[in-house]
mmCIF file of C-alpha atoms and ligand atoms in Angstrom:
data_model
loop_
_atom_site.group_PDB
_atom_site.id
_atom_site.type_symbol
_atom_site.label_atom_id
_atom_site.label_comp_id
_atom_site.label_asym_id
_atom_site.label_seq_id
_atom_site.Cartn_x
_atom_site.Cartn_y
_atom_site.Cartn_z
ATOM 1 C CA MET A 305 15.722 -17.021 18.641
ATOM 2 C CA ALA A 306 13.583 -15.336 15.988
ATOM 3 C CA ASP A 307 10.567 -15.333 18.226
ATOM 4 C CA LEU A 308 11.260 -12.036 19.889
ATOM 5 C CA PRO A 309 9.021 -9.309 21.173
ATOM 6 C CA PHE A 310 8.856 -6.384 18.775
ATOM 7 C CA PRO A 311 7.899 -2.786 19.666
ATOM 8 C CA ARG A 312 4.170 -2.887 19.642
ATOM 9 C CA SER A 313 3.650 0.846 19.393
ATOM 10 C CA LEU A 314 5.384 3.972 18.147
ATOM 11 C CA PRO A 315 6.221 5.135 21.577
ATOM 12 C CA GLU A 316 7.945 1.745 22.298
ATOM 13 C CA PHE A 317 9.828 2.044 19.144
ATOM 14 C CA GLN A 318 10.824 5.540 19.794
ATOM 15 C CA LYS A 319 12.204 4.591 23.139
ATOM 16 C CA LEU A 320 14.350 1.964 21.461
ATOM 17 C CA PHE A 321 15.619 4.173 18.594
ATOM 18 C CA PRO A 322 15.317 7.723 19.780
ATOM 19 C CA ASP A 323 18.054 9.216 17.581
ATOM 20 C CA ASP A 324 20.704 8.527 14.998
ATOM 21 C CA ALA A 325 23.137 7.422 17.588
ATOM 22 C CA ALA A 326 20.877 4.715 18.858
ATOM 23 C CA CYS A 327 20.282 3.382 15.240
ATOM 24 C CA ALA A 328 24.017 3.582 14.503
ATOM 25 C CA ALA A 329 24.779 1.598 17.618
ATOM 26 C CA TYR A 330 22.243 -1.134 16.487
ATOM 27 C CA LEU A 331 23.697 -1.153 13.001
ATOM 28 C CA GLU A 332 27.292 -1.531 14.543
ATOM 29 C CA ALA A 333 26.168 -4.504 16.605
ATOM 30 C CA ALA A 334 24.453 -6.134 13.590
ATOM 31 C CA LYS A 335 27.530 -5.830 11.536
ATOM 32 C CA TRP A 336 30.225 -6.765 14.102
ATOM 33 C CA ARG A 337 28.898 -9.156 16.722
ATOM 34 C CA GLU A 338 32.462 -9.751 17.926
ATOM 35 C CA GLY A 339 33.484 -6.078 17.757
ATOM 36 C CA PHE A 340 34.672 -3.808 15.091
ATOM 37 C CA VAL A 341 36.947 -5.223 12.341
ATOM 38 C CA CYS A 342 38.055 -2.767 9.604
ATOM 39 C CA ALA A 343 36.808 -3.729 6.159
ATOM 40 C CA HIS A 344 39.833 -2.236 4.470
ATOM 41 C CA CYS A 345 42.852 -3.796 6.385
ATOM 42 C CA GLY A 346 41.191 -6.334 8.589
ATOM 43 C CA THR A 347 42.503 -4.816 11.902
ATOM 44 C CA ALA A 348 40.234 -5.425 14.929
ATOM 45 C CA GLY A 349 39.998 -3.046 17.840
ATOM 46 C CA GLU A 350 38.197 0.060 18.917
ATOM 47 C CA PRO A 351 37.803 2.583 16.022
ATOM 48 C CA PHE A 352 37.701 6.390 16.060
ATOM 49 C CA ARG A 353 34.185 7.667 16.514
ATOM 50 C CA PHE A 354 32.789 11.124 15.558
ATOM 51 C CA GLU A 355 29.914 12.552 17.487
ATOM 52 C CA ALA A 356 28.707 14.513 14.519
ATOM 53 C CA ARG A 357 28.820 11.461 12.222
ATOM 54 C CA PRO A 358 27.564 8.424 14.024
ATOM 55 C CA GLY A 359 27.402 6.477 10.879
ATOM 56 C CA VAL A 360 31.150 6.346 10.390
ATOM 57 C CA LEU A 361 33.833 4.397 12.229
ATOM 58 C CA ARG A 362 37.470 5.213 11.331
ATOM 59 C CA CYS A 363 40.092 2.550 11.551
ATOM 60 C CA ARG A 364 42.941 3.458 13.971
ATOM 61 C CA LYS A 365 45.448 1.567 11.780
ATOM 62 C CA CYS A 366 44.757 2.529 8.164
ATOM 63 C CA ARG A 367 42.652 5.588 8.992
ATOM 64 C CA LYS A 368 40.015 4.586 6.566
ATOM 65 C CA ASP A 369 36.304 5.199 7.170
ATOM 66 C CA ASN A 370 33.917 2.244 7.563
ATOM 67 C CA ARG A 371 30.390 3.225 6.854
ATOM 68 C CA LEU A 372 27.687 1.441 8.957
ATOM 69 C CA THR A 373 25.220 1.618 6.104
ATOM 70 C CA ALA A 374 27.493 -0.166 3.644
ATOM 71 C CA GLY A 375 25.572 -3.078 1.902
ATOM 72 C CA THR A 376 22.262 -1.882 3.408
ATOM 73 C CA VAL A 377 19.308 -0.167 1.749
ATOM 74 C CA MET A 378 20.411 2.997 3.562
ATOM 75 C CA GLU A 379 23.738 3.149 1.775
ATOM 76 C CA GLY A 380 24.425 6.329 -0.045
ATOM 77 C CA THR A 381 21.406 8.239 1.004
ATOM 78 C CA HIS A 382 21.346 11.488 3.045
ATOM 79 C CA THR A 383 18.127 10.572 4.897
ATOM 80 C CA PRO A 384 18.997 10.188 8.680
ATOM 81 C CA LEU A 385 19.241 6.719 10.026
ATOM 82 C CA ASN A 386 16.252 7.114 12.453
ATOM 83 C CA VAL A 387 13.967 8.044 9.558
ATOM 84 C CA TRP A 388 14.921 4.937 7.801
ATOM 85 C CA PHE A 389 14.359 2.878 11.051
ATOM 86 C CA TRP A 390 10.955 4.539 11.521
ATOM 87 C CA ALA A 391 10.007 3.900 7.849
ATOM 88 C CA ALA A 392 11.019 0.271 8.073
ATOM 89 C CA TYR A 393 8.945 -0.078 11.265
ATOM 90 C CA LEU A 394 5.917 1.399 9.601
ATOM 91 C CA VAL A 395 6.209 -0.803 6.567
ATOM 92 C CA SER A 396 6.798 -4.043 8.443
ATOM 93 C CA SER A 397 4.137 -3.451 11.177
ATOM 94 C CA GLN A 398 1.288 -2.359 9.100
ATOM 95 C CA THR A 399 -0.452 -5.015 7.251
ATOM 96 C CA PRO A 400 -1.766 -3.156 4.271
ATOM 97 C CA GLY A 401 0.501 -1.274 1.917
ATOM 98 C CA MET A 402 0.964 2.505 2.560
ATOM 99 C CA SER A 403 0.945 5.335 0.061
ATOM 100 C CA ALA A 404 3.883 7.697 -0.270
ATOM 101 C CA VAL A 405 1.696 10.604 0.805
ATOM 102 C CA GLN A 406 0.623 8.777 3.990
ATOM 103 C CA PHE A 407 4.263 7.879 4.519
ATOM 104 C CA GLN A 408 5.393 11.430 4.081
ATOM 105 C CA ARG A 409 2.892 12.604 6.655
ATOM 106 C CA GLN A 410 3.689 9.936 9.245
ATOM 107 C CA LEU A 411 7.417 10.575 9.068
ATOM 108 C CA GLY A 412 7.069 14.244 9.073
ATOM 109 C CA LEU A 413 9.144 14.542 5.881
ATOM 110 C CA SER A 414 9.137 17.884 4.032
ATOM 111 C CA ARG A 415 9.754 16.359 0.673
ATOM 112 C CA TYR A 416 7.411 13.881 -1.049
ATOM 113 C CA GLU A 417 10.258 12.610 -3.252
ATOM 114 C CA THR A 418 12.181 11.498 -0.072
ATOM 115 C CA ALA A 419 9.123 9.548 1.120
ATOM 116 C CA PHE A 420 8.647 8.086 -2.311
ATOM 117 C CA GLN A 421 12.295 6.963 -2.625
ATOM 118 C CA ILE A 422 12.361 5.407 0.854
ATOM 119 C CA LEU A 423 9.143 3.588 0.397
ATOM 120 C CA HIS A 424 10.319 2.332 -2.980
ATOM 121 C CA LYS A 425 13.567 0.963 -1.579
ATOM 122 C CA LEU A 426 11.867 -0.777 1.329
ATOM 123 C CA ARG A 427 9.268 -2.311 -1.037
ATOM 124 C CA ALA A 428 11.998 -3.518 -3.204
ATOM 125 C CA ALA A 429 13.153 -5.780 -0.450
ATOM 126 C CA MET A 430 9.649 -7.259 -0.113
ATOM 127 C CA VAL A 431 9.059 -7.929 -3.772
ATOM 128 C CA ARG A 432 12.541 -9.674 -4.205
ATOM 129 C CA PRO A 433 11.658 -13.330 -4.115
ATOM 130 C CA ASP A 434 12.702 -15.559 -1.236
ATOM 131 C CA SER A 435 14.949 -17.927 -3.096
ATOM 132 C CA ASP A 436 15.362 -20.979 -0.891
ATOM 133 C CA ARG A 437 13.163 -23.903 -1.199
ATOM 134 C CA ILE A 438 10.545 -24.812 1.498
ATOM 135 C CA GLY A 439 9.666 -28.179 3.043
ATOM 136 C CA GLN A 440 11.389 -29.925 5.917
ATOM 137 C CA ILE A 441 11.618 -33.614 6.725
ATOM 138 C CA GLU A 442 9.014 -33.572 9.499
ATOM 139 C CA ASP A 443 6.479 -31.522 7.534
ATOM 140 C CA HIS A 444 4.496 -31.928 4.462
ATOM 141 C CA VAL A 445 3.658 -29.360 1.920
ATOM 142 C CA GLU A 446 0.322 -28.620 0.353
ATOM 143 C CA VAL A 447 0.340 -27.556 -3.294
ATOM 144 C CA ASP A 448 -2.667 -26.266 -5.366
ATOM 145 C CA GLU A 449 -3.393 -23.746 -8.017
ATOM 146 C CA ALA A 450 -6.015 -20.990 -8.343
ATOM 147 C CA TRP A 451 -7.263 -18.268 -10.713
ATOM 148 C CA ILE A 452 -6.901 -14.860 -9.305
ATOM 149 C CA GLY A 453 -7.653 -11.156 -9.982
ATOM 150 C CA GLY A 454 -9.183 -9.688 -13.028
ATOM 151 C CA LYS A 455 -12.834 -8.844 -13.770
ATOM 152 C CA THR A 456 -15.277 -11.559 -14.887
ATOM 153 C CA ARG A 457 -18.426 -9.656 -14.277
ATOM 154 C CA GLY A 458 -20.143 -8.349 -17.461
ATOM 155 C CA GLU A 459 -17.809 -10.152 -19.712
ATOM 156 C CA GLY A 460 -19.659 -13.411 -20.087
ATOM 157 C CA ARG A 461 -18.613 -16.868 -18.910
ATOM 158 C CA GLY A 462 -15.121 -17.971 -18.182
ATOM 159 C CA VAL A 463 -12.057 -16.435 -16.528
ATOM 160 C CA HIS A 464 -11.241 -13.496 -18.636
ATOM 161 C CA ASP A 465 -8.368 -11.475 -17.320
ATOM 162 C CA GLN A 466 -7.620 -13.944 -14.637
ATOM 163 C CA THR A 467 -4.214 -15.127 -13.817
ATOM 164 C CA LEU A 468 -3.281 -18.638 -12.802
ATOM 165 C CA ILE A 469 -1.091 -18.869 -9.700
ATOM 166 C CA ALA A 470 0.341 -21.861 -7.781
ATOM 167 C CA CYS A 471 0.922 -22.078 -4.036
ATOM 168 C CA ALA A 472 2.947 -24.227 -1.820
ATOM 169 C CA VAL A 473 2.428 -24.278 1.964
ATOM 170 C CA GLU A 474 4.544 -25.967 4.658
ATOM 171 C CA VAL A 475 2.190 -27.701 7.072
ATOM 172 C CA ARG A 476 3.335 -28.288 10.629
ATOM 173 C CA GLN A 477 1.613 -30.204 13.404
ATOM 174 C CA ARG A 478 0.661 -28.176 16.411
ATOM 175 C CA ASP A 479 1.690 -29.377 19.955
ATOM 176 C CA PRO A 480 -1.222 -31.904 20.797
ATOM 177 C CA ALA A 481 -1.457 -30.287 24.128
ATOM 178 C CA SER A 482 -2.247 -26.830 22.703
ATOM 179 C CA PRO A 483 -5.767 -25.535 23.272
ATOM 180 C CA LEU A 484 -5.763 -24.533 19.623
ATOM 181 C CA ASN A 485 -5.068 -28.059 18.466
ATOM 182 C CA LYS A 486 -8.799 -28.696 17.432
ATOM 183 C CA ARG A 487 -8.681 -26.112 14.751
ATOM 184 C CA LYS A 488 -7.689 -27.509 11.360
ATOM 185 C CA GLY A 489 -6.893 -30.820 12.771
ATOM 186 C CA GLY A 490 -3.995 -29.268 14.756
ATOM 187 C CA ARG A 491 -2.202 -28.121 11.581
ATOM 188 C CA ILE A 492 -0.551 -24.758 11.250
ATOM 189 C CA ALA A 493 0.891 -23.078 8.174
ATOM 190 C CA GLY A 494 4.706 -22.645 7.920
ATOM 191 C CA ARG A 495 6.330 -20.740 5.115
ATOM 192 C CA ILE A 496 4.694 -20.342 1.648
ATOM 193 C CA ARG A 497 5.747 -19.776 -1.926
ATOM 194 C CA LEU A 498 3.505 -18.272 -4.546
ATOM 195 C CA SER A 499 4.103 -17.945 -8.213
ATOM 196 C CA VAL A 500 2.236 -17.030 -11.453
ATOM 197 C CA VAL A 501 2.173 -20.015 -13.707
ATOM 198 C CA ASP A 502 1.440 -20.220 -17.479
ATOM 199 C CA ASP A 503 -1.082 -23.067 -17.336
ATOM 200 C CA ARG A 504 -2.191 -26.320 -15.673
ATOM 201 C CA THR A 505 0.265 -28.553 -17.517
ATOM 202 C CA ALA A 506 2.696 -30.813 -15.757
ATOM 203 C CA LYS A 507 5.547 -28.624 -17.113
ATOM 204 C CA SER A 508 4.192 -25.601 -15.456
ATOM 205 C CA LEU A 509 2.870 -27.206 -12.210
ATOM 206 C CA CYS A 510 5.669 -29.635 -11.450
ATOM 207 C CA GLY A 511 8.038 -26.943 -12.589
ATOM 208 C CA PHE A 512 6.713 -24.632 -9.891
ATOM 209 C CA VAL A 513 7.027 -27.424 -7.229
ATOM 210 C CA GLU A 514 10.600 -28.187 -8.272
ATOM 211 C CA ALA A 515 11.555 -24.504 -7.908
ATOM 212 C CA ALA A 516 9.650 -24.025 -4.550
ATOM 213 C CA VAL A 517 9.948 -27.302 -2.623
ATOM 214 C CA ASN A 518 12.841 -29.373 -1.407
ATOM 215 C CA PRO A 519 13.143 -32.694 -3.076
ATOM 216 C CA SER A 520 12.050 -35.793 -1.094
ATOM 217 C CA THR A 521 9.454 -33.673 0.819
ATOM 218 C CA MET A 522 5.983 -35.156 1.057
ATOM 219 C CA VAL A 523 3.780 -33.113 -1.289
ATOM 220 C CA VAL A 524 -0.004 -33.235 -1.136
ATOM 221 C CA THR A 525 -2.115 -32.185 -4.099
ATOM 222 C CA ASP A 526 -5.575 -32.823 -5.513
ATOM 223 C CA GLY A 527 -6.022 -35.445 -8.095
ATOM 224 C CA TRP A 528 -5.222 -33.269 -11.180
ATOM 225 C CA ASN A 529 -2.897 -35.120 -13.572
ATOM 226 C CA GLY A 530 -0.601 -32.039 -13.886
ATOM 227 C CA TYR A 531 0.879 -33.175 -10.625
ATOM 228 C CA ALA A 532 1.073 -36.997 -11.510
ATOM 229 C CA SER A 533 4.845 -36.964 -12.304
ATOM 230 C CA LEU A 534 5.837 -35.502 -8.870
ATOM 231 C CA ALA A 535 6.866 -38.981 -7.680
ATOM 232 C CA LYS A 536 9.130 -39.479 -10.703
ATOM 233 C CA ARG A 537 10.696 -36.103 -10.031
ATOM 234 C CA GLY A 538 11.825 -37.208 -6.554
ATOM 235 C CA TYR A 539 8.954 -36.154 -4.264
ATOM 236 C CA GLU A 540 6.858 -38.259 -1.980
ATOM 237 C CA HIS A 541 3.516 -37.600 -3.518
ATOM 238 C CA LEU A 542 -0.003 -37.878 -2.028
ATOM 239 C CA SER A 543 -2.743 -37.051 -4.327
ATOM 240 C CA CYS A 544 -6.327 -36.931 -3.100
ATOM 241 C CA ALA A 545 -9.240 -37.242 -5.471
ATOM 242 C CA GLU A 546 -11.628 -34.452 -4.557
ATOM 243 C CA ASN A 547 -14.419 -35.613 -6.833
ATOM 244 C CA ASP A 548 -15.867 -32.064 -6.375
ATOM 245 C CA ASP A 549 -16.391 -32.861 -2.683
ATOM 246 C CA PRO A 550 -15.403 -29.748 -0.752
ATOM 247 C CA GLN A 551 -15.020 -31.718 2.494
ATOM 248 C CA VAL A 552 -12.270 -33.868 0.929
ATOM 249 C CA ALA A 553 -10.458 -30.625 -0.201
ATOM 250 C CA GLU A 554 -10.771 -29.231 3.328
ATOM 251 C CA ASP A 555 -9.372 -32.385 4.821
ATOM 252 C CA TYR A 556 -6.334 -32.653 2.593
ATOM 253 C CA LEU A 557 -5.639 -29.156 1.589
ATOM 254 C CA PRO A 558 -6.935 -26.778 4.209
ATOM 255 C CA MET A 559 -3.759 -24.590 4.480
ATOM 256 C CA VAL A 560 -3.302 -23.838 0.821
ATOM 257 C CA HIS A 561 -7.112 -22.880 0.578
ATOM 258 C CA MET A 562 -6.653 -20.637 3.595
ATOM 259 C CA VAL A 563 -3.670 -18.951 1.919
ATOM 260 C CA PHE A 564 -5.659 -18.292 -1.339
ATOM 261 C CA SER A 565 -8.529 -17.000 0.658
ATOM 262 C CA ASN A 566 -6.342 -14.448 2.636
ATOM 263 C CA LEU A 567 -4.503 -13.515 -0.528
ATOM 264 C CA LYS A 568 -7.665 -12.746 -2.404
ATOM 265 C CA THR A 569 -8.895 -10.661 0.529
ATOM 266 C CA TRP A 570 -5.650 -8.757 0.742
ATOM 267 C CA LEU A 571 -5.427 -8.040 -2.923
ATOM 268 C CA LYS A 572 -9.006 -6.836 -3.100
ATOM 269 C CA GLY A 573 -9.060 -4.805 0.121
ATOM 270 C CA THR A 574 -5.616 -3.271 -0.071
ATOM 271 C CA HIS A 575 -4.933 -2.905 -3.726
ATOM 272 C CA HIS A 576 -8.417 -2.932 -5.241
ATOM 273 C CA GLY A 577 -7.438 -5.709 -7.607
ATOM 274 C CA VAL A 578 -3.973 -5.958 -9.343
ATOM 275 C CA SER A 579 -3.191 -6.081 -13.047
ATOM 276 C CA PRO A 580 -1.601 -9.398 -14.229
ATOM 277 C CA GLN A 581 1.835 -7.775 -15.119
ATOM 278 C CA HIS A 582 2.116 -6.625 -11.534
ATOM 279 C CA LEU A 583 0.679 -9.690 -9.790
ATOM 280 C CA GLN A 584 3.965 -11.503 -9.199
ATOM 281 C CA ALA A 585 5.340 -8.527 -7.285
ATOM 282 C CA TYR A 586 2.302 -8.518 -5.089
ATOM 283 C CA LEU A 587 2.627 -12.269 -4.571
ATOM 284 C CA ASN A 588 6.066 -11.700 -3.348
ATOM 285 C CA GLU A 589 5.041 -8.969 -1.050
ATOM 286 C CA PHE A 590 2.291 -11.184 0.389
ATOM 287 C CA THR A 591 4.743 -14.024 0.803
ATOM 288 C CA PHE A 592 7.337 -11.786 2.489
ATOM 289 C CA ARG A 593 4.693 -10.590 5.028
ATOM 290 C CA PHE A 594 3.135 -14.059 5.520
ATOM 291 C CA ASN A 595 6.449 -15.808 6.119
ATOM 292 C CA ARG A 596 7.477 -13.263 8.721
ATOM 293 C CA ARG A 597 4.127 -12.733 10.280
ATOM 294 C CA HIS A 598 5.245 -14.031 13.699
ATOM 295 C CA TYR A 599 8.716 -12.425 13.498
ATOM 296 C CA PRO A 600 8.190 -8.735 12.708
ATOM 297 C CA PHE A 601 11.762 -8.001 13.771
ATOM 298 C CA ASN A 602 12.948 -10.253 11.000
ATOM 299 C CA SER A 603 10.989 -8.318 8.424
ATOM 300 C CA PHE A 604 12.301 -5.042 9.884
ATOM 301 C CA ARG A 605 15.825 -6.221 9.442
ATOM 302 C CA SER A 606 15.213 -7.659 5.927
ATOM 303 C CA LEU A 607 13.595 -4.403 4.831
ATOM 304 C CA LEU A 608 16.674 -2.353 5.943
ATOM 305 C CA GLY A 609 18.910 -4.897 4.149
ATOM 306 C CA LEU A 610 20.737 -5.959 7.422
ATOM 307 C CA ALA A 611 22.309 -9.426 6.692
ATOM 308 C CA GLY A 612 21.947 -12.481 8.769
ATOM 309 C CA GLY A 613 18.630 -12.391 10.598
ATOM 310 C CA ASN A 614 19.967 -14.604 13.471
ATOM 311 C CA GLU A 615 23.275 -12.652 13.950
ATOM 312 C CA ALA A 616 21.723 -9.253 14.366
ATOM 313 C CA PRO A 617 21.230 -7.957 17.807
ATOM 314 C CA THR A 618 17.845 -8.780 19.183
ATOM 315 C CA TYR A 619 15.247 -6.514 20.451
ATOM 316 C CA ALA A 620 15.367 -8.512 23.786
ATOM 317 C CA SER A 621 19.055 -8.106 24.076
ATOM 318 C CA LEU A 622 18.775 -4.368 23.412
ATOM 319 C CA TYR A 623 15.958 -3.925 25.791
ATOM 320 C CA SER A 624 17.375 -5.850 28.543
ATOM 321 C CA GLY A 625 20.789 -4.113 28.313
ATOM 322 C CA ASP A 626 22.700 -7.310 27.506
ATOM 323 C CA TRP A 627 24.022 -5.775 24.449
ATOM 324 C CA HIS A 628 25.221 -2.073 24.562
ATOM 325 C CA HIS A 629 27.004 0.380 22.641
ATOM 326 C CA PRO A 630 30.626 0.655 23.680
ATOM 327 C CA LYS A 631 30.351 4.414 24.026
ATOM 328 C CA CYS A 632 26.885 5.425 24.799
ATOM 329 C CA GLY A 633 26.085 2.578 27.262
ATOM 330 C CA GLY A 634 23.143 0.371 27.368
ATOM 331 C CA HIS A 635 19.492 1.062 26.526
ATOM 332 C CA GLY A 636 16.657 0.332 29.032
HETATM 333 ZN ZN1 LIG B 282 41.810 -0.344 8.619
#
């Protein structure tokens, strides 16, 4: 369901959402899968529509307006819907972050402030932490911690300015028949959680696991005693003694180390390092992008604040014409 084709280029995207009416039709279908129901009086049935105001549907019974943007990031702004859609597309399809100036130029906006506000609101969706816990019965979860950021050079030994973070990664087994199965023992990374932690004590590390991972999940860690009480806390716990042998770590914790390595590259390349007080926001953005990397349409919808990823109309249904606007007909 979530594994849908997503517009791979701006021309494709433009074809799908050419104007405000097309965006409004998408929002309407996202909001009312079974057809319009008035939010004020609960009456179902075809509402009044206004060509000049595609974002408004007026109830035929109580005559009140229902706004398509209610409850979304677009609510209460004067920016046209298709600018929002283009903005969300740019933010969700480009891996590195984008500056407000680049954004203004790409969207052809005359005011810098508008670009800044849109970018700010879309980014807010990314830095809001995903709150559900990861880990499913059939998977296990790798957990490890790492020092990140800061400058150590020229400041003597140690880890000055570095921040300790913890990571949990769902590990799934690839289909044995897949040609990719040889890589990393056939394992693939599912969802992740990342958090700044105070220190390497059991309170901090097990506290992180309890907030991030479903109980009774199998959790794999290294032999550090900060994780020793996981079994007592309701997890199935496998700890592997690394003994400074990198091969053991690679065998037991390949995914979490891959995530740390990608994260460090992303922070360094995109943001030229991040100060400790902003690190958690960047961890959340990285998590948002990582967890939706195969489902860009989900991130697009999350950015716009459209609820219920699975209930929203899909790109496929839009494109094949299964779903169509009651008035303006199908697309494609
Ligand atoms: Zn009504």
